[in-house]
Amino acid sequence: MADKTIGSDWLRYFQAVQQQVLDWNRDHPKATWAELDAAVWRQLSGVHTRMMEDVVAARPLASFSQMPEDERPRCSECGDRLQSRGAKTRKLRSVGQEMIRLERAEGVCPTCGRAFFPSGP
Ligand SMILES: [Zn+2]
């Protein structure tokens, strides 16, 4: 997890997206409504993806090995506390079907051996 304030670089990112939309619009003066709609949507979905990645990375379960032992997530099979196997990349689809890559701690249960990414905040 990056050690930074969530969203500290979003404004710069938004400005780049804004410029990309303006550039696309300038370079496609005869674009149809559908082409323009799709081009703007592509840029905005990038904003959504970026925000999701940053927000989720800052949540406690992203690196739960740093949590107090008695607050760590439990195995959904046997209820024992999970041990972290370190950060792994997890890919999820957003509501808009964009691929979002998350760096999350994968947990393994010391009792039953089940391994998974704990869900939740
Ligand atoms: Zn278990």
mmCIF file with all atom_site columns, C-alpha atoms and ligand atoms in Angstrom:
data_model
loop_
_atom_site.group_PDB
_atom_site.id
_atom_site.type_symbol
_atom_site.label_atom_id
_atom_site.label_alt_id
_atom_site.label_comp_id
_atom_site.label_asym_id
_atom_site.label_entity_id
_atom_site.label_seq_id
_atom_site.pdbx_PDB_ins_code
_atom_site.Cartn_x
_atom_site.Cartn_y
_atom_site.Cartn_z
_atom_site.occupancy
_atom_site.B_iso_or_equiv
_atom_site.pdbx_formal_charge
_atom_site.auth_seq_id
_atom_site.auth_comp_id
_atom_site.auth_asym_id
_atom_site.auth_atom_id
_atom_site.pdbx_PDB_model_num
ATOM   1   C  CA . MET A 1 1   ? 0.000   0.000   0.000   1.00 0.00 ? 1   MET A CA 1
ATOM   2   C  CA . ALA A 1 2   ? 1.344   3.388   -0.942  1.00 0.00 ? 2   ALA A CA 1
ATOM   3   C  CA . ASP A 1 3   ? 1.994   5.665   1.993   1.00 0.00 ? 3   ASP A CA 1
ATOM   4   C  CA . LYS A 1 4   ? 0.081   8.715   0.826   1.00 0.00 ? 4   LYS A CA 1
ATOM   5   C  CA . THR A 1 5   ? -3.151  10.523  1.430   1.00 0.00 ? 5   THR A CA 1
ATOM   6   C  CA . ILE A 1 6   ? -5.974  9.015   -0.587  1.00 0.00 ? 6   ILE A CA 1
ATOM   7   C  CA . GLY A 1 7   ? -6.774  11.207  -3.543  1.00 0.00 ? 7   GLY A CA 1
ATOM   8   C  CA . SER A 1 8   ? -3.774  13.480  -3.142  1.00 0.00 ? 8   SER A CA 1
ATOM   9   C  CA . ASP A 1 9   ? -2.946  13.041  -6.823  1.00 0.00 ? 9   ASP A CA 1
ATOM   10  C  CA . TRP A 1 10  ? -6.495  12.765  -8.175  1.00 0.00 ? 10  TRP A CA 1
ATOM   11  C  CA . LEU A 1 11  ? -6.786  16.393  -9.241  1.00 0.00 ? 11  LEU A CA 1
ATOM   12  C  CA . ARG A 1 12  ? -3.736  16.014  -11.476 1.00 0.00 ? 12  ARG A CA 1
ATOM   13  C  CA . TYR A 1 13  ? -5.224  12.792  -12.861 1.00 0.00 ? 13  TYR A CA 1
ATOM   14  C  CA . PHE A 1 14  ? -8.622  14.428  -13.470 1.00 0.00 ? 14  PHE A CA 1
ATOM   15  C  CA . GLN A 1 15  ? -6.939  17.281  -15.306 1.00 0.00 ? 15  GLN A CA 1
ATOM   16  C  CA . ALA A 1 16  ? -5.142  14.803  -17.564 1.00 0.00 ? 16  ALA A CA 1
ATOM   17  C  CA . VAL A 1 17  ? -8.451  13.061  -18.307 1.00 0.00 ? 17  VAL A CA 1
ATOM   18  C  CA . GLN A 1 18  ? -10.078 16.404  -19.025 1.00 0.00 ? 18  GLN A CA 1
ATOM   19  C  CA . GLN A 1 19  ? -7.300  17.198  -21.487 1.00 0.00 ? 19  GLN A CA 1
ATOM   20  C  CA . GLN A 1 20  ? -7.646  13.791  -23.153 1.00 0.00 ? 20  GLN A CA 1
ATOM   21  C  CA . VAL A 1 21  ? -11.382 14.375  -23.703 1.00 0.00 ? 21  VAL A CA 1
ATOM   22  C  CA . LEU A 1 22  ? -10.710 17.823  -25.118 1.00 0.00 ? 22  LEU A CA 1
ATOM   23  C  CA . ASP A 1 23  ? -7.938  16.478  -27.369 1.00 0.00 ? 23  ASP A CA 1
ATOM   24  C  CA . TRP A 1 24  ? -10.152 13.643  -28.588 1.00 0.00 ? 24  TRP A CA 1
ATOM   25  C  CA . ASN A 1 25  ? -12.966 16.082  -29.321 1.00 0.00 ? 25  ASN A CA 1
ATOM   26  C  CA . ARG A 1 26  ? -10.591 18.372  -31.244 1.00 0.00 ? 26  ARG A CA 1
ATOM   27  C  CA . ASP A 1 27  ? -9.190  15.441  -33.256 1.00 0.00 ? 27  ASP A CA 1
ATOM   28  C  CA . HIS A 1 28  ? -12.641 14.029  -34.103 1.00 0.00 ? 28  HIS A CA 1
ATOM   29  C  CA . PRO A 1 29  ? -14.746 17.016  -35.173 1.00 0.00 ? 29  PRO A CA 1
ATOM   30  C  CA . LYS A 1 30  ? -17.151 14.804  -37.153 1.00 0.00 ? 30  LYS A CA 1
ATOM   31  C  CA . ALA A 1 31  ? -17.651 12.204  -34.442 1.00 0.00 ? 31  ALA A CA 1
ATOM   32  C  CA . THR A 1 32  ? -21.147 10.950  -34.013 1.00 0.00 ? 32  THR A CA 1
ATOM   33  C  CA . TRP A 1 33  ? -23.031 11.210  -30.767 1.00 0.00 ? 33  TRP A CA 1
ATOM   34  C  CA . ALA A 1 34  ? -22.301 7.523   -30.069 1.00 0.00 ? 34  ALA A CA 1
ATOM   35  C  CA . GLU A 1 35  ? -18.567 7.908   -30.767 1.00 0.00 ? 35  GLU A CA 1
ATOM   36  C  CA . LEU A 1 36  ? -18.311 10.946  -28.524 1.00 0.00 ? 36  LEU A CA 1
ATOM   37  C  CA . ASP A 1 37  ? -20.371 9.282   -25.823 1.00 0.00 ? 37  ASP A CA 1
ATOM   38  C  CA . ALA A 1 38  ? -18.093 6.222   -25.926 1.00 0.00 ? 38  ALA A CA 1
ATOM   39  C  CA . ALA A 1 39  ? -14.907 8.307   -25.899 1.00 0.00 ? 39  ALA A CA 1
ATOM   40  C  CA . VAL A 1 40  ? -15.990 10.331  -22.858 1.00 0.00 ? 40  VAL A CA 1
ATOM   41  C  CA . TRP A 1 41  ? -17.176 7.185   -21.096 1.00 0.00 ? 41  TRP A CA 1
ATOM   42  C  CA . ARG A 1 42  ? -13.801 5.477   -21.658 1.00 0.00 ? 42  ARG A CA 1
ATOM   43  C  CA . GLN A 1 43  ? -12.029 8.401   -20.042 1.00 0.00 ? 43  GLN A CA 1
ATOM   44  C  CA . LEU A 1 44  ? -14.429 8.564   -17.120 1.00 0.00 ? 44  LEU A CA 1
ATOM   45  C  CA . SER A 1 45  ? -14.200 4.833   -16.501 1.00 0.00 ? 45  SER A CA 1
ATOM   46  C  CA . GLY A 1 46  ? -10.462 5.370   -16.042 1.00 0.00 ? 46  GLY A CA 1
ATOM   47  C  CA . VAL A 1 47  ? -11.253 7.887   -13.307 1.00 0.00 ? 47  VAL A CA 1
ATOM   48  C  CA . HIS A 1 48  ? -13.558 5.350   -11.661 1.00 0.00 ? 48  HIS A CA 1
ATOM   49  C  CA . THR A 1 49  ? -10.929 2.621   -11.834 1.00 0.00 ? 49  THR A CA 1
ATOM   50  C  CA . ARG A 1 50  ? -8.262  4.877   -10.367 1.00 0.00 ? 50  ARG A CA 1
ATOM   51  C  CA . MET A 1 51  ? -10.481 5.973   -7.505  1.00 0.00 ? 51  MET A CA 1
ATOM   52  C  CA . MET A 1 52  ? -11.508 2.392   -6.684  1.00 0.00 ? 52  MET A CA 1
ATOM   53  C  CA . GLU A 1 53  ? -7.909  1.167   -6.665  1.00 0.00 ? 53  GLU A CA 1
ATOM   54  C  CA . ASP A 1 54  ? -6.757  3.973   -4.382  1.00 0.00 ? 54  ASP A CA 1
ATOM   55  C  CA . VAL A 1 55  ? -9.688  3.781   -1.968  1.00 0.00 ? 55  VAL A CA 1
ATOM   56  C  CA . VAL A 1 56  ? -9.562  0.002   -1.610  1.00 0.00 ? 56  VAL A CA 1
ATOM   57  C  CA . ALA A 1 57  ? -5.768  0.022   -1.164  1.00 0.00 ? 57  ALA A CA 1
ATOM   58  C  CA . ALA A 1 58  ? -6.166  2.288   1.860   1.00 0.00 ? 58  ALA A CA 1
ATOM   59  C  CA . ARG A 1 59  ? -8.656  0.018   3.631   1.00 0.00 ? 59  ARG A CA 1
ATOM   60  C  CA . PRO A 1 60  ? -7.427  -2.023  6.609   1.00 0.00 ? 60  PRO A CA 1
ATOM   61  C  CA . LEU A 1 61  ? -7.978  -5.434  5.000   1.00 0.00 ? 61  LEU A CA 1
ATOM   62  C  CA . ALA A 1 62  ? -5.671  -4.525  2.141   1.00 0.00 ? 62  ALA A CA 1
ATOM   63  C  CA . SER A 1 63  ? -2.800  -5.283  4.519   1.00 0.00 ? 63  SER A CA 1
ATOM   64  C  CA . PHE A 1 64  ? -4.406  -6.991  7.493   1.00 0.00 ? 64  PHE A CA 1
ATOM   65  C  CA . SER A 1 65  ? -1.112  -8.307  8.904   1.00 0.00 ? 65  SER A CA 1
ATOM   66  C  CA . GLN A 1 66  ? -0.700  -4.825  10.360  1.00 0.00 ? 66  GLN A CA 1
ATOM   67  C  CA . MET A 1 67  ? -3.987  -5.129  12.246  1.00 0.00 ? 67  MET A CA 1
ATOM   68  C  CA . PRO A 1 68  ? -4.059  -6.226  15.900  1.00 0.00 ? 68  PRO A CA 1
ATOM   69  C  CA . GLU A 1 69  ? -4.262  -10.023 16.138  1.00 0.00 ? 69  GLU A CA 1
ATOM   70  C  CA . ASP A 1 70  ? -7.772  -10.001 17.623  1.00 0.00 ? 70  ASP A CA 1
ATOM   71  C  CA . GLU A 1 71  ? -9.124  -7.811  14.791  1.00 0.00 ? 71  GLU A CA 1
ATOM   72  C  CA . ARG A 1 72  ? -7.813  -9.865  11.896  1.00 0.00 ? 72  ARG A CA 1
ATOM   73  C  CA . PRO A 1 73  ? -10.353 -11.507 9.621   1.00 0.00 ? 73  PRO A CA 1
ATOM   74  C  CA . ARG A 1 74  ? -11.561 -15.011 10.322  1.00 0.00 ? 74  ARG A CA 1
ATOM   75  C  CA . CYS A 1 75  ? -11.705 -18.067 8.115   1.00 0.00 ? 75  CYS A CA 1
ATOM   76  C  CA . SER A 1 76  ? -15.188 -18.472 6.701   1.00 0.00 ? 76  SER A CA 1
ATOM   77  C  CA . GLU A 1 77  ? -14.891 -22.269 7.061   1.00 0.00 ? 77  GLU A CA 1
ATOM   78  C  CA . CYS A 1 78  ? -13.607 -22.807 10.608  1.00 0.00 ? 78  CYS A CA 1
ATOM   79  C  CA . GLY A 1 79  ? -13.488 -19.339 12.174  1.00 0.00 ? 79  GLY A CA 1
ATOM   80  C  CA . ASP A 1 80  ? -9.777  -19.268 13.012  1.00 0.00 ? 80  ASP A CA 1
ATOM   81  C  CA . ARG A 1 81  ? -7.887  -15.997 12.503  1.00 0.00 ? 81  ARG A CA 1
ATOM   82  C  CA . LEU A 1 82  ? -6.224  -15.723 9.110   1.00 0.00 ? 82  LEU A CA 1
ATOM   83  C  CA . GLN A 1 83  ? -2.510  -15.316 8.551   1.00 0.00 ? 83  GLN A CA 1
ATOM   84  C  CA . SER A 1 84  ? -1.338  -13.039 5.760   1.00 0.00 ? 84  SER A CA 1
ATOM   85  C  CA . ARG A 1 85  ? 0.522   -14.553 2.814   1.00 0.00 ? 85  ARG A CA 1
ATOM   86  C  CA . GLY A 1 86  ? 1.507   -11.082 1.674   1.00 0.00 ? 86  GLY A CA 1
ATOM   87  C  CA . ALA A 1 87  ? 0.134   -8.829  -1.010  1.00 0.00 ? 87  ALA A CA 1
ATOM   88  C  CA . LYS A 1 88  ? -1.097  -10.344 -4.231  1.00 0.00 ? 88  LYS A CA 1
ATOM   89  C  CA . THR A 1 89  ? -2.815  -8.773  -7.193  1.00 0.00 ? 89  THR A CA 1
ATOM   90  C  CA . ARG A 1 90  ? -6.526  -9.396  -7.337  1.00 0.00 ? 90  ARG A CA 1
ATOM   91  C  CA . LYS A 1 91  ? -8.558  -8.507  -10.408 1.00 0.00 ? 91  LYS A CA 1
ATOM   92  C  CA . LEU A 1 92  ? -12.213 -7.626  -10.105 1.00 0.00 ? 92  LEU A CA 1
ATOM   93  C  CA . ARG A 1 93  ? -14.805 -6.256  -12.503 1.00 0.00 ? 93  ARG A CA 1
ATOM   94  C  CA . SER A 1 94  ? -16.488 -3.015  -11.537 1.00 0.00 ? 94  SER A CA 1
ATOM   95  C  CA . VAL A 1 95  ? -20.172 -2.252  -11.976 1.00 0.00 ? 95  VAL A CA 1
ATOM   96  C  CA . GLY A 1 96  ? -19.208 -0.719  -15.339 1.00 0.00 ? 96  GLY A CA 1
ATOM   97  C  CA . GLN A 1 97  ? -17.227 -3.894  -16.245 1.00 0.00 ? 97  GLN A CA 1
ATOM   98  C  CA . GLU A 1 98  ? -13.819 -2.206  -16.024 1.00 0.00 ? 98  GLU A CA 1
ATOM   99  C  CA . MET A 1 99  ? -10.983 -4.399  -14.779 1.00 0.00 ? 99  MET A CA 1
ATOM   100 C  CA . ILE A 1 100 ? -9.791  -3.144  -11.421 1.00 0.00 ? 100 ILE A CA 1
ATOM   101 C  CA . ARG A 1 101 ? -6.466  -4.401  -10.073 1.00 0.00 ? 101 ARG A CA 1
ATOM   102 C  CA . LEU A 1 102 ? -6.132  -4.440  -6.329  1.00 0.00 ? 102 LEU A CA 1
ATOM   103 C  CA . GLU A 1 103 ? -3.077  -5.149  -4.215  1.00 0.00 ? 103 GLU A CA 1
ATOM   104 C  CA . ARG A 1 104 ? -4.585  -7.102  -1.336  1.00 0.00 ? 104 ARG A CA 1
ATOM   105 C  CA . ALA A 1 105 ? -3.248  -9.278  1.407   1.00 0.00 ? 105 ALA A CA 1
ATOM   106 C  CA . GLU A 1 106 ? -4.151  -12.883 0.742   1.00 0.00 ? 106 GLU A CA 1
ATOM   107 C  CA . GLY A 1 107 ? -5.029  -14.783 3.878   1.00 0.00 ? 107 GLY A CA 1
ATOM   108 C  CA . VAL A 1 108 ? -4.492  -18.405 4.739   1.00 0.00 ? 108 VAL A CA 1
ATOM   109 C  CA . CYS A 1 109 ? -6.149  -20.261 7.569   1.00 0.00 ? 109 CYS A CA 1
ATOM   110 C  CA . PRO A 1 110 ? -3.591  -21.987 9.853   1.00 0.00 ? 110 PRO A CA 1
ATOM   111 C  CA . THR A 1 111 ? -6.191  -24.599 10.845  1.00 0.00 ? 111 THR A CA 1
ATOM   112 C  CA . CYS A 1 112 ? -7.870  -25.742 7.633   1.00 0.00 ? 112 CYS A CA 1
ATOM   113 C  CA . GLY A 1 113 ? -5.462  -24.306 5.056   1.00 0.00 ? 113 GLY A CA 1
ATOM   114 C  CA . ARG A 1 114 ? -8.093  -22.411 3.113   1.00 0.00 ? 114 ARG A CA 1
ATOM   115 C  CA . ALA A 1 115 ? -6.619  -19.403 1.293   1.00 0.00 ? 115 ALA A CA 1
ATOM   116 C  CA . PHE A 1 116 ? -8.585  -16.403 0.102   1.00 0.00 ? 116 PHE A CA 1
ATOM   117 C  CA . PHE A 1 117 ? -8.798  -12.644 0.002   1.00 0.00 ? 117 PHE A CA 1
ATOM   118 C  CA . PRO A 1 118 ? -10.857 -11.536 2.996   1.00 0.00 ? 118 PRO A CA 1
ATOM   119 C  CA . SER A 1 119 ? -13.691 -9.262  1.965   1.00 0.00 ? 119 SER A CA 1
ATOM   120 C  CA . GLY A 1 120 ? -15.012 -6.251  3.753   1.00 0.00 ? 120 GLY A CA 1
ATOM   121 C  CA . PRO A 1 121 ? -13.783 -2.783  4.590   1.00 0.00 ? 121 PRO A CA 1
HETATM 122 ZN ZN . ZN  B 2 .   ? -10.144 -22.394 8.430   1.00 0.00 ? 1   ZN  B ZN 1
#
